[in-house]
Short mmCIF file of C-alpha atoms and ligand atoms in Angstrom, two decimals:
data_model
loop_
_atom_site.label_atom_id
_atom_site.label_comp_id
_atom_site.label_asym_id
_atom_site.label_seq_id
_atom_site.Cartn_x
_atom_site.Cartn_y
_atom_site.Cartn_z
CA MET A 28 4.67 -27.78 -5.63
CA SER A 29 8.08 -26.75 -6.88
CA ASN A 30 9.53 -23.59 -8.33
CA MET A 31 7.38 -21.88 -10.84
CA LEU A 32 7.83 -19.04 -13.25
CA ILE A 33 4.99 -16.59 -12.84
CA LYS A 34 4.02 -13.36 -14.55
CA MET A 35 2.44 -10.37 -12.95
CA LYS A 36 2.01 -6.74 -13.88
CA VAL A 37 3.73 -4.51 -11.35
CA ASN A 38 3.24 -0.75 -11.49
CA GLY A 39 2.23 -1.02 -15.12
CA THR A 40 5.04 -3.29 -16.33
CA GLU A 41 4.78 -7.00 -17.09
CA ARG A 42 7.27 -8.93 -14.97
CA GLU A 43 8.37 -12.54 -14.69
CA VAL A 44 9.85 -14.11 -11.62
CA LEU A 45 10.76 -17.60 -10.47
CA VAL A 46 9.14 -18.29 -7.11
CA GLU A 47 9.09 -21.04 -4.52
CA PRO A 48 5.74 -21.92 -2.98
CA GLU A 49 6.67 -20.26 0.31
CA ASP A 50 7.98 -17.02 -1.21
CA ARG A 51 6.11 -13.94 -0.06
CA LEU A 52 4.81 -11.25 -2.36
CA LEU A 53 6.49 -8.66 -0.11
CA ASP A 54 9.95 -10.10 -0.78
CA VAL A 55 9.37 -10.42 -4.52
CA LEU A 56 8.32 -6.77 -4.68
CA ARG A 57 11.18 -5.49 -2.56
CA ASP A 58 14.04 -7.83 -3.41
CA ASP A 59 13.33 -9.04 -6.94
CA PHE A 60 11.71 -5.94 -8.34
CA GLY A 61 13.21 -3.22 -6.11
CA PHE A 62 10.01 -1.59 -4.93
CA LYS A 63 10.84 -0.61 -1.38
CA SER A 64 7.68 1.28 -0.39
CA PRO A 65 5.93 -1.80 1.07
CA LYS A 66 7.50 -2.23 4.51
CA GLU A 67 7.85 -5.19 6.82
CA GLY A 68 6.60 -4.20 10.24
CA CYS A 69 5.47 -7.50 11.70
CA GLY A 70 5.56 -10.11 8.97
CA THR A 71 2.49 -11.75 10.44
CA GLY A 72 -0.40 -9.81 8.94
CA ASP A 73 -0.95 -7.54 11.94
CA CYS A 74 0.48 -4.10 11.16
CA GLY A 75 -0.63 -3.32 7.61
CA LEU A 76 2.66 -1.71 6.62
CA CYS A 77 3.23 -4.11 3.73
CA THR A 78 -0.07 -3.19 2.05
CA VAL A 79 -0.14 -3.05 -1.75
CA LEU A 80 -2.99 -3.11 -4.25
CA MET A 81 -3.74 -6.37 -6.03
CA ASP A 82 -6.23 -5.92 -8.84
CA GLY A 83 -7.16 -2.66 -7.15
CA LYS A 84 -7.77 -4.09 -3.66
CA PRO A 85 -5.47 -3.69 -0.65
CA VAL A 86 -3.66 -6.89 0.36
CA LEU A 87 -1.06 -7.61 3.01
CA SER A 88 1.95 -8.62 0.95
CA CYS A 89 3.73 -10.26 3.91
CA VAL A 90 1.07 -12.95 4.15
CA THR A 91 0.30 -13.20 0.45
CA PRO A 92 2.21 -15.98 -1.29
CA ALA A 93 3.93 -14.61 -4.38
CA PHE A 94 2.30 -17.21 -6.59
CA GLN A 95 -1.11 -15.76 -5.73
CA ALA A 96 -0.09 -12.67 -7.69
CA ARG A 97 0.23 -14.73 -10.86
CA ASP A 98 -1.49 -12.91 -13.72
CA ARG A 99 -2.63 -10.19 -11.33
CA GLU A 100 -1.93 -6.50 -11.34
CA ILE A 101 0.05 -5.20 -8.39
CA VAL A 102 0.44 -1.52 -7.55
CA THR A 103 2.76 -0.10 -4.92
CA LEU A 104 3.17 3.53 -3.97
CA GLU A 105 5.91 3.84 -6.63
CA GLY A 106 3.30 3.08 -9.27
CA LEU A 107 1.12 5.99 -8.16
CA ASN A 108 3.74 8.74 -8.37
CA ASP A 109 1.98 10.43 -11.26
CA ASP A 110 -1.56 9.76 -10.09
CA PRO A 111 -3.38 13.06 -9.37
CA LEU A 112 -5.24 11.66 -6.38
CA MET A 113 -2.05 10.29 -4.85
CA LYS A 114 -0.30 13.61 -5.46
CA ASN A 115 -3.12 15.28 -3.50
CA ILE A 116 -2.77 12.80 -0.69
CA GLU A 117 1.00 13.25 -0.53
CA ALA A 118 0.65 17.02 -0.50
CA SER A 119 -1.90 16.78 2.29
CA PHE A 120 0.42 14.51 4.30
CA ARG A 121 3.12 17.19 3.96
CA ASP A 122 0.72 20.00 4.93
CA HIS A 123 -0.42 18.09 8.01
CA HIS A 124 3.05 16.81 8.96
CA ALA A 125 1.44 13.39 8.90
CA ALA A 126 4.71 11.55 8.27
CA GLN A 127 7.16 11.50 11.16
CA CYS A 128 9.54 8.56 10.75
CA GLY A 129 7.70 7.77 7.53
CA PHE A 130 7.73 4.01 7.99
CA CYS A 131 3.95 3.69 7.90
CA THR A 132 3.43 6.42 5.31
CA PRO A 133 3.33 4.35 2.10
CA ALA A 134 0.72 2.02 3.57
CA MET A 135 -1.28 4.91 5.04
CA GLU A 136 -1.27 6.68 1.70
CA ILE A 137 -2.31 3.51 -0.13
CA MET A 138 -5.20 3.02 2.30
CA GLY A 139 -6.19 6.66 1.92
CA TYR A 140 -6.04 6.27 -1.85
CA ASP A 141 -8.20 3.15 -1.74
CA LEU A 142 -10.78 4.97 0.38
CA LEU A 143 -10.85 8.16 -1.69
CA LYS A 144 -11.10 6.21 -4.93
CA ALA A 145 -14.28 4.62 -3.58
CA LYS A 146 -15.61 7.73 -1.85
CA SER A 147 -14.20 11.13 -2.63
CA LYS A 148 -15.60 12.83 0.48
CA PRO A 149 -15.54 10.38 3.35
CA THR A 150 -16.29 11.29 6.93
CA LYS A 151 -13.52 11.30 9.51
CA GLU A 152 -15.01 8.13 10.96
CA GLU A 153 -14.71 6.49 7.57
CA VAL A 154 -11.09 7.62 7.31
CA LYS A 155 -10.37 6.19 10.76
CA GLU A 156 -12.00 2.94 9.78
CA ALA A 157 -10.02 2.77 6.54
CA ILE A 158 -6.67 3.03 8.34
CA SER A 159 -7.69 1.04 11.40
CA GLY A 160 -5.56 -1.92 10.35
CA THR A 161 -2.47 0.16 9.63
CA LEU A 162 -0.25 0.86 12.61
CA CYS A 163 1.74 4.02 13.30
CA ARG A 164 4.10 4.21 16.24
CA CYS A 165 4.77 7.94 15.92
CA THR A 166 1.87 10.23 15.16
CA GLY A 167 -1.11 9.27 17.29
CA TYR A 168 -3.04 9.07 14.00
CA TYR A 169 -4.78 12.47 14.18
CA ASP A 170 -2.58 14.12 11.56
CA ILE A 171 -2.91 11.11 9.26
CA VAL A 172 -6.69 11.12 9.54
CA ASP A 173 -6.76 14.88 8.88
CA ALA A 174 -4.43 14.52 5.90
CA ILE A 175 -6.57 11.88 4.21
CA TYR A 176 -9.77 13.69 5.11
CA ASP A 177 -8.57 16.97 3.60
CA ALA A 178 -7.19 15.24 0.51
CA GLY A 179 -10.73 14.08 -0.07
CA GLY A 180 -11.96 17.63 -0.16
CA SER A 181 -14.34 17.23 2.78
CA GLU A 182 -15.58 20.34 4.53
S1 FES B 18 4.36 -6.56 7.67
FE1 FES B 18 2.55 -7.30 6.72
S2 FES B 18 0.97 -6.90 8.14
FE2 FES B 18 2.80 -6.31 9.18
S1 FES B 19 5.15 8.04 11.06
FE1 FES B 19 6.45 6.62 12.10
S2 FES B 19 5.29 4.77 12.08
FE2 FES B 19 3.90 6.26 11.32
#
């Protein structure tokens, strides 16, 4: 396989990019398109910090070849700035001081969004499960779990 020109919709806009077979979706999003919210923590599929939505499902963009996004719809945190649910989640993160260094925050918020889209009032156990693959080196997770839980409107 050689270079190929692929199209994908990113945060609502059709994009074209020339990719090599080994190019990672993470690098295309950050370097070609300038969306810096997906972070590289490990680069090996272990930390979850590079998570984005592909056709509405979370994927690890560091282990997703860019060509797999061909004709797909990709959403990063930047694409959810005006989304009411994401605004709730972000406000709840602020209220709970759930972002310390902030490096994991975009991925945590994406995972919270994915959960709350599917279930508006999850239990704390379900919140913990939803973020179990997303690593945070700062918070001890409690504030993040509380932030997502409260954003869901649970009692
Ligand atoms: S950077 Fe992708 S899982 Fe860690
Ligand atoms: S707030 Fe620093 S890694 Fe989570």
